Amino acid sequence: MATFGWTRVKKPAAAEDADFGFGGLTEPLAMLEALDKAVTRYLDLVDNGRWVYPACKRKATDTRGDVRAIWQHTRLEAMRYVALVPRRDTALLIDPARQADMIDAFLRQRPHEDTIIDFTGTAIDDYGIAIYAALNWLNHCGSISGADPQKFSGTLRSFRKVMVVARQWWAIDGAADRCRQMLQARERPPLVFFLLWAECTNRAKEIALAAAYGSAARDDGAARVQAALDPDELRLKG
């Protein structure tokens, strides 16, 4: 389940050219802009046969078959759906004044199980479609990688519960001011973008552990990965 980022975000080193980290970005609009560029570059490299795709199918002997790359790339594969919404209204994802509308629209939408989707051309509906597609992609990759099925059981239901709690948070008087204070402190308030980012990060880590370590993901060798909050931390601690 995605969680609200009440703790401060650690600031990793700047991303490398051949890397898909986010260079310590914490401002939501900057992250969305970086995501757009990363998705375009990643899909171009995949189309040109640079890497095994999806990332969860990679072996240790494949290019970028290490656990950190699989974690990074799996998260990016899921988040791409948001970046591919055709008629964007990014305020729905990051503007405090629009969160209630976006969350209500998402919760009204009927969940789907598709990863191949058709957008409607209406941003508030398409973001909901994209969020479900992102979560379904993670379920798909979890199955391919052999991740613990219990950790992927009820993914959509779990995220909907997160959104319900977020709706309650935004309904509290002064929520917008609290949001600004959290952003200034490099914390992550429950903006829809941050909630999906956290969910994709957490589940992509489980997928990467299963792909890279298999049954050994329960052993001490994977402890450093399990303790990390973001794939960028693996480079810092390495």
PDB file of C-alpha atoms in Angstrom:
ATOM      1  CA  MET A   1       0.000   0.000   0.000  1.00  0.00           C
ATOM      2  CA  ALA A   2       1.218   3.467  -0.756  1.00  0.00           C
ATOM      3  CA  THR A   3       1.886   5.602   2.281  1.00  0.00           C
ATOM      4  CA  PHE A   4       1.951   9.332   2.879  1.00  0.00           C
ATOM      5  CA  GLY A   5       5.502  10.652   2.993  1.00  0.00           C
ATOM      6  CA  TRP A   6       5.519  12.152   6.444  1.00  0.00           C
ATOM      7  CA  THR A   7       9.307  11.826   6.751  1.00  0.00           C
ATOM      8  CA  ARG A   8      11.815  13.934   4.906  1.00  0.00           C
ATOM      9  CA  VAL A   9      12.930  12.751   1.506  1.00  0.00           C
ATOM     10  CA  LYS A  10      16.577  11.768   1.295  1.00  0.00           C
ATOM     11  CA  LYS A  11      18.483  13.666  -1.377  1.00  0.00           C
ATOM     12  CA  PRO A  12      20.445  11.314  -3.663  1.00  0.00           C
ATOM     13  CA  ALA A  13      23.192  12.319  -6.022  1.00  0.00           C
ATOM     14  CA  ALA A  14      22.433  13.679  -9.476  1.00  0.00           C
ATOM     15  CA  ALA A  15      21.234  11.080 -11.963  1.00  0.00           C
ATOM     16  CA  GLU A  16      23.707   9.726 -14.484  1.00  0.00           C
ATOM     17  CA  ASP A  17      23.070  10.019 -18.211  1.00  0.00           C
ATOM     18  CA  ALA A  18      22.604   6.259 -18.551  1.00  0.00           C
ATOM     19  CA  ASP A  19      20.452   6.159 -15.460  1.00  0.00           C
ATOM     20  CA  PHE A  20      16.765   6.685 -14.723  1.00  0.00           C
ATOM     21  CA  GLY A  21      16.985   8.062 -11.216  1.00  0.00           C
ATOM     22  CA  PHE A  22      15.370  11.407 -10.479  1.00  0.00           C
ATOM     23  CA  GLY A  23      18.392  13.205  -9.086  1.00  0.00           C
ATOM     24  CA  GLY A  24      16.938  14.094  -5.709  1.00  0.00           C
ATOM     25  CA  LEU A  25      13.950  15.985  -7.144  1.00  0.00           C
ATOM     26  CA  THR A  26      11.194  16.576  -4.596  1.00  0.00           C
ATOM     27  CA  GLU A  27       9.107  19.334  -6.211  1.00  0.00           C
ATOM     28  CA  PRO A  28       6.124  17.643  -7.904  1.00  0.00           C
ATOM     29  CA  LEU A  29       6.076  19.680 -11.124  1.00  0.00           C
ATOM     30  CA  ALA A  30       9.811  19.136 -11.608  1.00  0.00           C
ATOM     31  CA  MET A  31       9.290  15.409 -11.058  1.00  0.00           C
ATOM     32  CA  LEU A  32       6.495  15.315 -13.632  1.00  0.00           C
ATOM     33  CA  GLU A  33       8.674  17.126 -16.175  1.00  0.00           C
ATOM     34  CA  ALA A  34      11.539  14.716 -15.491  1.00  0.00           C
ATOM     35  CA  LEU A  35       9.143  11.783 -15.808  1.00  0.00           C
ATOM     36  CA  ASP A  36       8.026  12.957 -19.261  1.00  0.00           C
ATOM     37  CA  LYS A  37      11.622  13.067 -20.474  1.00  0.00           C
ATOM     38  CA  ALA A  38      12.533   9.754 -18.861  1.00  0.00           C
ATOM     39  CA  VAL A  39       9.544   7.935 -20.362  1.00  0.00           C
ATOM     40  CA  THR A  40      10.347   9.193 -23.855  1.00  0.00           C
ATOM     41  CA  ARG A  41      13.998   8.191 -23.552  1.00  0.00           C
ATOM     42  CA  TYR A  42      13.252   4.815 -21.968  1.00  0.00           C
ATOM     43  CA  LEU A  43      10.674   3.775 -24.548  1.00  0.00           C
ATOM     44  CA  ASP A  44      13.017   4.842 -27.350  1.00  0.00           C
ATOM     45  CA  LEU A  45      15.810   2.683 -25.926  1.00  0.00           C
ATOM     46  CA  VAL A  46      13.437  -0.244 -25.489  1.00  0.00           C
ATOM     47  CA  ASP A  47      12.173   0.115 -29.065  1.00  0.00           C
ATOM     48  CA  ASN A  48      15.785   0.003 -30.249  1.00  0.00           C
ATOM     49  CA  GLY A  49      16.419  -3.242 -28.393  1.00  0.00           C
ATOM     50  CA  ARG A  50      18.743  -1.727 -25.806  1.00  0.00           C
ATOM     51  CA  TRP A  51      17.352  -3.772 -22.918  1.00  0.00           C
ATOM     52  CA  VAL A  52      15.212  -6.810 -22.185  1.00  0.00           C
ATOM     53  CA  TYR A  53      11.654  -5.578 -21.711  1.00  0.00           C
ATOM     54  CA  PRO A  54       9.843  -5.585 -19.390  1.00  0.00           C
ATOM     55  CA  ALA A  55      12.612  -5.095 -16.858  1.00  0.00           C
ATOM     56  CA  CYS A  56      11.229  -7.828 -14.608  1.00  0.00           C
ATOM     57  CA  LYS A  57      12.302 -10.435 -17.213  1.00  0.00           C
ATOM     58  CA  ARG A  58      15.996  -9.529 -17.003  1.00  0.00           C
ATOM     59  CA  LYS A  59      18.657 -11.861 -15.716  1.00  0.00           C
ATOM     60  CA  ALA A  60      21.824 -10.830 -13.946  1.00  0.00           C
ATOM     61  CA  THR A  61      23.777 -11.380 -17.184  1.00  0.00           C
ATOM     62  CA  ASP A  62      21.548  -8.984 -19.172  1.00  0.00           C
ATOM     63  CA  THR A  63      22.400  -5.326 -19.692  1.00  0.00           C
ATOM     64  CA  ARG A  64      20.999  -3.399 -16.717  1.00  0.00           C
ATOM     65  CA  GLY A  65      20.037  -6.646 -15.075  1.00  0.00           C
ATOM     66  CA  ASP A  66      21.024  -5.466 -11.604  1.00  0.00           C
ATOM     67  CA  VAL A  67      18.405  -5.030  -8.907  1.00  0.00           C
ATOM     68  CA  ARG A  68      18.658  -1.241  -8.875  1.00  0.00           C
ATOM     69  CA  ALA A  69      18.039  -0.927 -12.623  1.00  0.00           C
ATOM     70  CA  ILE A  70      15.141  -3.379 -12.523  1.00  0.00           C
ATOM     71  CA  TRP A  71      13.609  -1.375  -9.674  1.00  0.00           C
ATOM     72  CA  GLN A  72      14.080   1.939 -11.501  1.00  0.00           C
ATOM     73  CA  HIS A  73      12.836   0.693 -14.831  1.00  0.00           C
ATOM     74  CA  THR A  74       9.827  -1.197 -13.476  1.00  0.00           C
ATOM     75  CA  ARG A  75       8.686   1.953 -11.676  1.00  0.00           C
ATOM     76  CA  LEU A  76       9.136   3.933 -14.880  1.00  0.00           C
ATOM     77  CA  GLU A  77       7.205   1.355 -16.896  1.00  0.00           C
ATOM     78  CA  ALA A  78       4.265   1.768 -14.523  1.00  0.00           C
ATOM     79  CA  MET A  79       4.439   5.560 -14.244  1.00  0.00           C
ATOM     80  CA  ARG A  80       4.586   5.961 -18.046  1.00  0.00           C
ATOM     81  CA  TYR A  81       0.811   5.653 -18.236  1.00  0.00           C
ATOM     82  CA  VAL A  82       0.428   8.982 -16.453  1.00  0.00           C
ATOM     83  CA  ALA A  83       3.001  10.571 -18.762  1.00  0.00           C
ATOM     84  CA  LEU A  84       1.137   9.270 -21.830  1.00  0.00           C
ATOM     85  CA  VAL A  85      -2.225  10.884 -21.029  1.00  0.00           C
ATOM     86  CA  PRO A  86      -2.920  12.812 -24.270  1.00  0.00           C
ATOM     87  CA  ARG A  87      -4.692  15.964 -23.045  1.00  0.00           C
ATOM     88  CA  ARG A  88      -2.867  16.728 -19.865  1.00  0.00           C
ATOM     89  CA  ASP A  89      -4.033  18.756 -16.926  1.00  0.00           C
ATOM     90  CA  THR A  90      -1.203  18.137 -14.486  1.00  0.00           C
ATOM     91  CA  ALA A  91      -2.851  20.344 -11.869  1.00  0.00           C
ATOM     92  CA  LEU A  92      -5.145  17.390 -11.206  1.00  0.00           C
ATOM     93  CA  LEU A  93      -2.117  15.472  -9.966  1.00  0.00           C
ATOM     94  CA  ILE A  94      -0.234  18.153  -8.048  1.00  0.00           C
ATOM     95  CA  ASP A  95      -2.330  21.258  -7.318  1.00  0.00           C
ATOM     96  CA  PRO A  96      -3.798  21.223  -3.767  1.00  0.00           C
ATOM     97  CA  ALA A  97      -6.949  22.947  -5.038  1.00  0.00           C
ATOM     98  CA  ARG A  98      -7.623  20.112  -7.511  1.00  0.00           C
ATOM     99  CA  GLN A  99      -6.924  17.057  -5.364  1.00  0.00           C
ATOM    100  CA  ALA A 100     -10.463  16.574  -4.094  1.00  0.00           C
ATOM    101  CA  ASP A 101     -11.818  16.623  -7.659  1.00  0.00           C
ATOM    102  CA  MET A 102      -9.201  14.158  -8.907  1.00  0.00           C
ATOM    103  CA  ILE A 103      -9.641  11.773  -5.993  1.00  0.00           C
ATOM    104  CA  ASP A 104     -13.433  11.837  -6.247  1.00  0.00           C
ATOM    105  CA  ALA A 105     -13.247  11.170  -9.993  1.00  0.00           C
ATOM    106  CA  PHE A 106     -10.854   8.288  -9.445  1.00  0.00           C
ATOM    107  CA  LEU A 107     -13.026   6.700  -6.764  1.00  0.00           C
ATOM    108  CA  ARG A 108     -16.128   7.021  -8.940  1.00  0.00           C
ATOM    109  CA  GLN A 109     -14.402   5.299 -11.818  1.00  0.00           C
ATOM    110  CA  ARG A 110     -14.959   1.604 -12.263  1.00  0.00           C
ATOM    111  CA  PRO A 111     -11.662  -0.263 -11.763  1.00  0.00           C
ATOM    112  CA  HIS A 112     -10.296  -2.062 -14.805  1.00  0.00           C
ATOM    113  CA  GLU A 113      -7.623  -4.717 -15.215  1.00  0.00           C
ATOM    114  CA  ASP A 114      -6.094  -3.526 -18.476  1.00  0.00           C
ATOM    115  CA  THR A 115      -2.549  -2.498 -19.312  1.00  0.00           C
ATOM    116  CA  ILE A 116      -3.425  -1.796 -22.951  1.00  0.00           C
ATOM    117  CA  ILE A 117      -5.845   1.099 -22.737  1.00  0.00           C
ATOM    118  CA  ASP A 118      -7.761   3.677 -24.765  1.00  0.00           C
ATOM    119  CA  PHE A 119      -7.872   7.197 -23.411  1.00  0.00           C
ATOM    120  CA  THR A 120     -11.074   9.251 -23.617  1.00  0.00           C
ATOM    121  CA  GLY A 121      -9.566  12.700 -24.198  1.00  0.00           C
ATOM    122  CA  THR A 122     -10.887  13.971 -20.861  1.00  0.00           C
ATOM    123  CA  ALA A 123      -7.935  14.446 -18.514  1.00  0.00           C
ATOM    124  CA  ILE A 124      -9.671  13.766 -15.198  1.00  0.00           C
ATOM    125  CA  ASP A 125     -10.992  10.451 -16.518  1.00  0.00           C
ATOM    126  CA  ASP A 126      -7.794   9.536 -18.356  1.00  0.00           C
ATOM    127  CA  TYR A 127      -5.637  10.008 -15.267  1.00  0.00           C
ATOM    128  CA  GLY A 128      -7.872   7.533 -13.452  1.00  0.00           C
ATOM    129  CA  ILE A 129      -7.547   5.081 -16.344  1.00  0.00           C
ATOM    130  CA  ALA A 130      -3.779   5.582 -16.303  1.00  0.00           C
ATOM    131  CA  ILE A 131      -3.505   4.985 -12.553  1.00  0.00           C
ATOM    132  CA  TYR A 132      -5.361   1.695 -12.813  1.00  0.00           C
ATOM    133  CA  ALA A 133      -3.198   0.687 -15.780  1.00  0.00           C
ATOM    134  CA  ALA A 134      -0.035   1.472 -13.797  1.00  0.00           C
ATOM    135  CA  LEU A 135      -1.166  -0.716 -10.910  1.00  0.00           C
ATOM    136  CA  ASN A 136      -2.194  -3.502 -13.278  1.00  0.00           C
ATOM    137  CA  TRP A 137       1.233  -3.336 -14.918  1.00  0.00           C
ATOM    138  CA  LEU A 138       2.836  -3.859 -11.523  1.00  0.00           C
ATOM    139  CA  ASN A 139       0.569  -6.841 -10.880  1.00  0.00           C
ATOM    140  CA  HIS A 140       1.586  -8.232 -14.276  1.00  0.00           C
ATOM    141  CA  CYS A 141       5.287  -7.764 -13.541  1.00  0.00           C
ATOM    142  CA  GLY A 142       4.877  -9.230 -10.075  1.00  0.00           C
ATOM    143  CA  SER A 143       3.512 -12.407 -11.626  1.00  0.00           C
ATOM    144  CA  ILE A 144       6.309 -12.595 -14.220  1.00  0.00           C
ATOM    145  CA  SER A 145       9.055 -12.061 -11.628  1.00  0.00           C
ATOM    146  CA  GLY A 146       7.685 -14.624  -9.200  1.00  0.00           C
ATOM    147  CA  ALA A 147       7.132 -12.071  -6.442  1.00  0.00           C
ATOM    148  CA  ASP A 148       5.149 -13.134  -3.393  1.00  0.00           C
ATOM    149  CA  PRO A 149       1.501 -13.148  -4.612  1.00  0.00           C
ATOM    150  CA  GLN A 150       0.286 -12.061  -1.181  1.00  0.00           C
ATOM    151  CA  LYS A 151       2.121  -8.760  -1.597  1.00  0.00           C
ATOM    152  CA  PHE A 152       0.217  -8.102  -4.828  1.00  0.00           C
ATOM    153  CA  SER A 153      -3.168  -9.371  -3.715  1.00  0.00           C
ATOM    154  CA  GLY A 154      -5.788  -6.655  -3.790  1.00  0.00           C
ATOM    155  CA  THR A 155      -3.510  -4.007  -5.315  1.00  0.00           C
ATOM    156  CA  LEU A 156      -6.360  -1.924  -6.740  1.00  0.00           C
ATOM    157  CA  ARG A 157      -8.457  -2.223  -3.604  1.00  0.00           C
ATOM    158  CA  SER A 158      -5.484  -1.241  -1.467  1.00  0.00           C
ATOM    159  CA  PHE A 159      -4.759   1.885  -3.496  1.00  0.00           C
ATOM    160  CA  ARG A 160      -8.394   2.921  -3.460  1.00  0.00           C
ATOM    161  CA  LYS A 161      -8.223   2.823   0.343  1.00  0.00           C
ATOM    162  CA  VAL A 162      -5.190   5.096   0.204  1.00  0.00           C
ATOM    163  CA  MET A 163      -7.146   7.535  -1.927  1.00  0.00           C
ATOM    164  CA  VAL A 164     -10.049   7.507   0.545  1.00  0.00           C
ATOM    165  CA  VAL A 165      -7.688   8.466   3.360  1.00  0.00           C
ATOM    166  CA  ALA A 166      -6.157  11.156   1.149  1.00  0.00           C
ATOM    167  CA  ARG A 167      -9.612  12.573   0.456  1.00  0.00           C
ATOM    168  CA  GLN A 168     -10.173  12.863   4.193  1.00  0.00           C
ATOM    169  CA  TRP A 169      -6.796  14.610   4.585  1.00  0.00           C
ATOM    170  CA  TRP A 170      -7.656  17.209   1.939  1.00  0.00           C
ATOM    171  CA  ALA A 171     -11.051  17.829   3.557  1.00  0.00           C
ATOM    172  CA  ILE A 172      -9.411  19.107   6.748  1.00  0.00           C
ATOM    173  CA  ASP A 173      -9.309  22.883   7.126  1.00  0.00           C
ATOM    174  CA  GLY A 174      -5.887  24.270   6.273  1.00  0.00           C
ATOM    175  CA  ALA A 175      -4.855  21.280   4.160  1.00  0.00           C
ATOM    176  CA  ALA A 176      -3.479  23.469   1.362  1.00  0.00           C
ATOM    177  CA  ASP A 177      -1.306  25.418   3.808  1.00  0.00           C
ATOM    178  CA  ARG A 178      -0.109  22.182   5.377  1.00  0.00           C
ATOM    179  CA  CYS A 179       0.734  20.890   1.902  1.00  0.00           C
ATOM    180  CA  ARG A 180       2.889  23.924   1.156  1.00  0.00           C
ATOM    181  CA  GLN A 181       4.674  23.571   4.487  1.00  0.00           C
ATOM    182  CA  MET A 182       5.426  19.918   3.803  1.00  0.00           C
ATOM    183  CA  LEU A 183       6.785  20.669   0.345  1.00  0.00           C
ATOM    184  CA  GLN A 184       9.027  23.386   1.771  1.00  0.00           C
ATOM    185  CA  ALA A 185      10.325  20.854   4.302  1.00  0.00           C
ATOM    186  CA  ARG A 186      11.027  18.370   1.465  1.00  0.00           C
ATOM    187  CA  GLU A 187       8.226  16.127   2.668  1.00  0.00           C
ATOM    188  CA  ARG A 188       5.546  14.552   0.501  1.00  0.00           C
ATOM    189  CA  PRO A 189       1.928  15.498   1.155  1.00  0.00           C
ATOM    190  CA  PRO A 190      -0.797  13.229  -0.238  1.00  0.00           C
ATOM    191  CA  LEU A 191      -0.902  14.702  -3.718  1.00  0.00           C
ATOM    192  CA  VAL A 192      -2.237  12.125  -6.182  1.00  0.00           C
ATOM    193  CA  PHE A 193       1.078  12.106  -8.041  1.00  0.00           C
ATOM    194  CA  PHE A 194       3.037  11.371  -4.864  1.00  0.00           C
ATOM    195  CA  LEU A 195       0.612   8.641  -3.806  1.00  0.00           C
ATOM    196  CA  LEU A 196       0.988   6.819  -7.117  1.00  0.00           C
ATOM    197  CA  TRP A 197       4.759   7.376  -7.106  1.00  0.00           C
ATOM    198  CA  ALA A 198       5.039   5.798  -3.641  1.00  0.00           C
ATOM    199  CA  GLU A 199       2.878   2.845  -4.651  1.00  0.00           C
ATOM    200  CA  CYS A 200       4.889   2.231  -7.812  1.00  0.00           C
ATOM    201  CA  THR A 201       8.176   2.584  -5.925  1.00  0.00           C
ATOM    202  CA  ASN A 202       7.190   0.103  -3.223  1.00  0.00           C
ATOM    203  CA  ARG A 203       5.776  -2.535  -5.530  1.00  0.00           C
ATOM    204  CA  ALA A 204       8.561  -2.164  -8.092  1.00  0.00           C
ATOM    205  CA  LYS A 205      11.034  -2.900  -5.297  1.00  0.00           C
ATOM    206  CA  GLU A 206       9.291  -6.207  -4.538  1.00  0.00           C
ATOM    207  CA  ILE A 207       9.403  -7.058  -8.237  1.00  0.00           C
ATOM    208  CA  ALA A 208      13.097  -6.194  -8.481  1.00  0.00           C
ATOM    209  CA  LEU A 209      13.926  -8.287  -5.424  1.00  0.00           C
ATOM    210  CA  ALA A 210      12.112 -11.284  -6.875  1.00  0.00           C
ATOM    211  CA  ALA A 211      13.693 -10.851 -10.318  1.00  0.00           C
ATOM    212  CA  ALA A 212      17.231 -10.348  -9.021  1.00  0.00           C
ATOM    213  CA  TYR A 213      17.317 -12.666  -6.021  1.00  0.00           C
ATOM    214  CA  GLY A 214      14.475 -15.148  -6.420  1.00  0.00           C
ATOM    215  CA  SER A 215      13.943 -17.108  -3.230  1.00  0.00           C
ATOM    216  CA  ALA A 216      17.073 -15.480  -1.804  1.00  0.00           C
ATOM    217  CA  ALA A 217      15.064 -12.255  -1.493  1.00  0.00           C
ATOM    218  CA  ARG A 218      14.374 -13.356   2.070  1.00  0.00           C
ATOM    219  CA  ASP A 219      18.086 -13.757   2.839  1.00  0.00           C
ATOM    220  CA  ASP A 220      20.587 -11.261   4.203  1.00  0.00           C
ATOM    221  CA  GLY A 221      21.966 -10.541   0.723  1.00  0.00           C
ATOM    222  CA  ALA A 222      18.839  -8.522  -0.133  1.00  0.00           C
ATOM    223  CA  ALA A 223      18.701  -6.647   3.167  1.00  0.00           C
ATOM    224  CA  ARG A 224      20.212  -3.464   1.708  1.00  0.00           C
ATOM    225  CA  VAL A 225      17.573  -3.373  -1.021  1.00  0.00           C
ATOM    226  CA  GLN A 226      14.759  -4.078   1.408  1.00  0.00           C
ATOM    227  CA  ALA A 227      15.896  -1.223   3.639  1.00  0.00           C
ATOM    228  CA  ALA A 228      16.109   1.318   0.778  1.00  0.00           C
ATOM    229  CA  LEU A 229      13.244   3.717   0.118  1.00  0.00           C
ATOM    230  CA  ASP A 230      14.310   4.528  -3.459  1.00  0.00           C
ATOM    231  CA  PRO A 231      16.579   2.837  -6.012  1.00  0.00           C
ATOM    232  CA  ASP A 232      18.872   5.883  -6.017  1.00  0.00           C
ATOM    233  CA  GLU A 233      19.863   5.002  -2.439  1.00  0.00           C
ATOM    234  CA  LEU A 234      21.499   1.802  -3.646  1.00  0.00           C
ATOM    235  CA  ARG A 235      24.051   3.812  -5.578  1.00  0.00           C
ATOM    236  CA  LEU A 236      24.718   6.031  -2.572  1.00  0.00           C
ATOM    237  CA  LYS A 237      25.223   3.120  -0.225  1.00  0.00           C
ATOM    238  CA  GLY A 238      27.195   1.107  -2.726  1.00  0.00           C
TER     239      GLY A 238
END
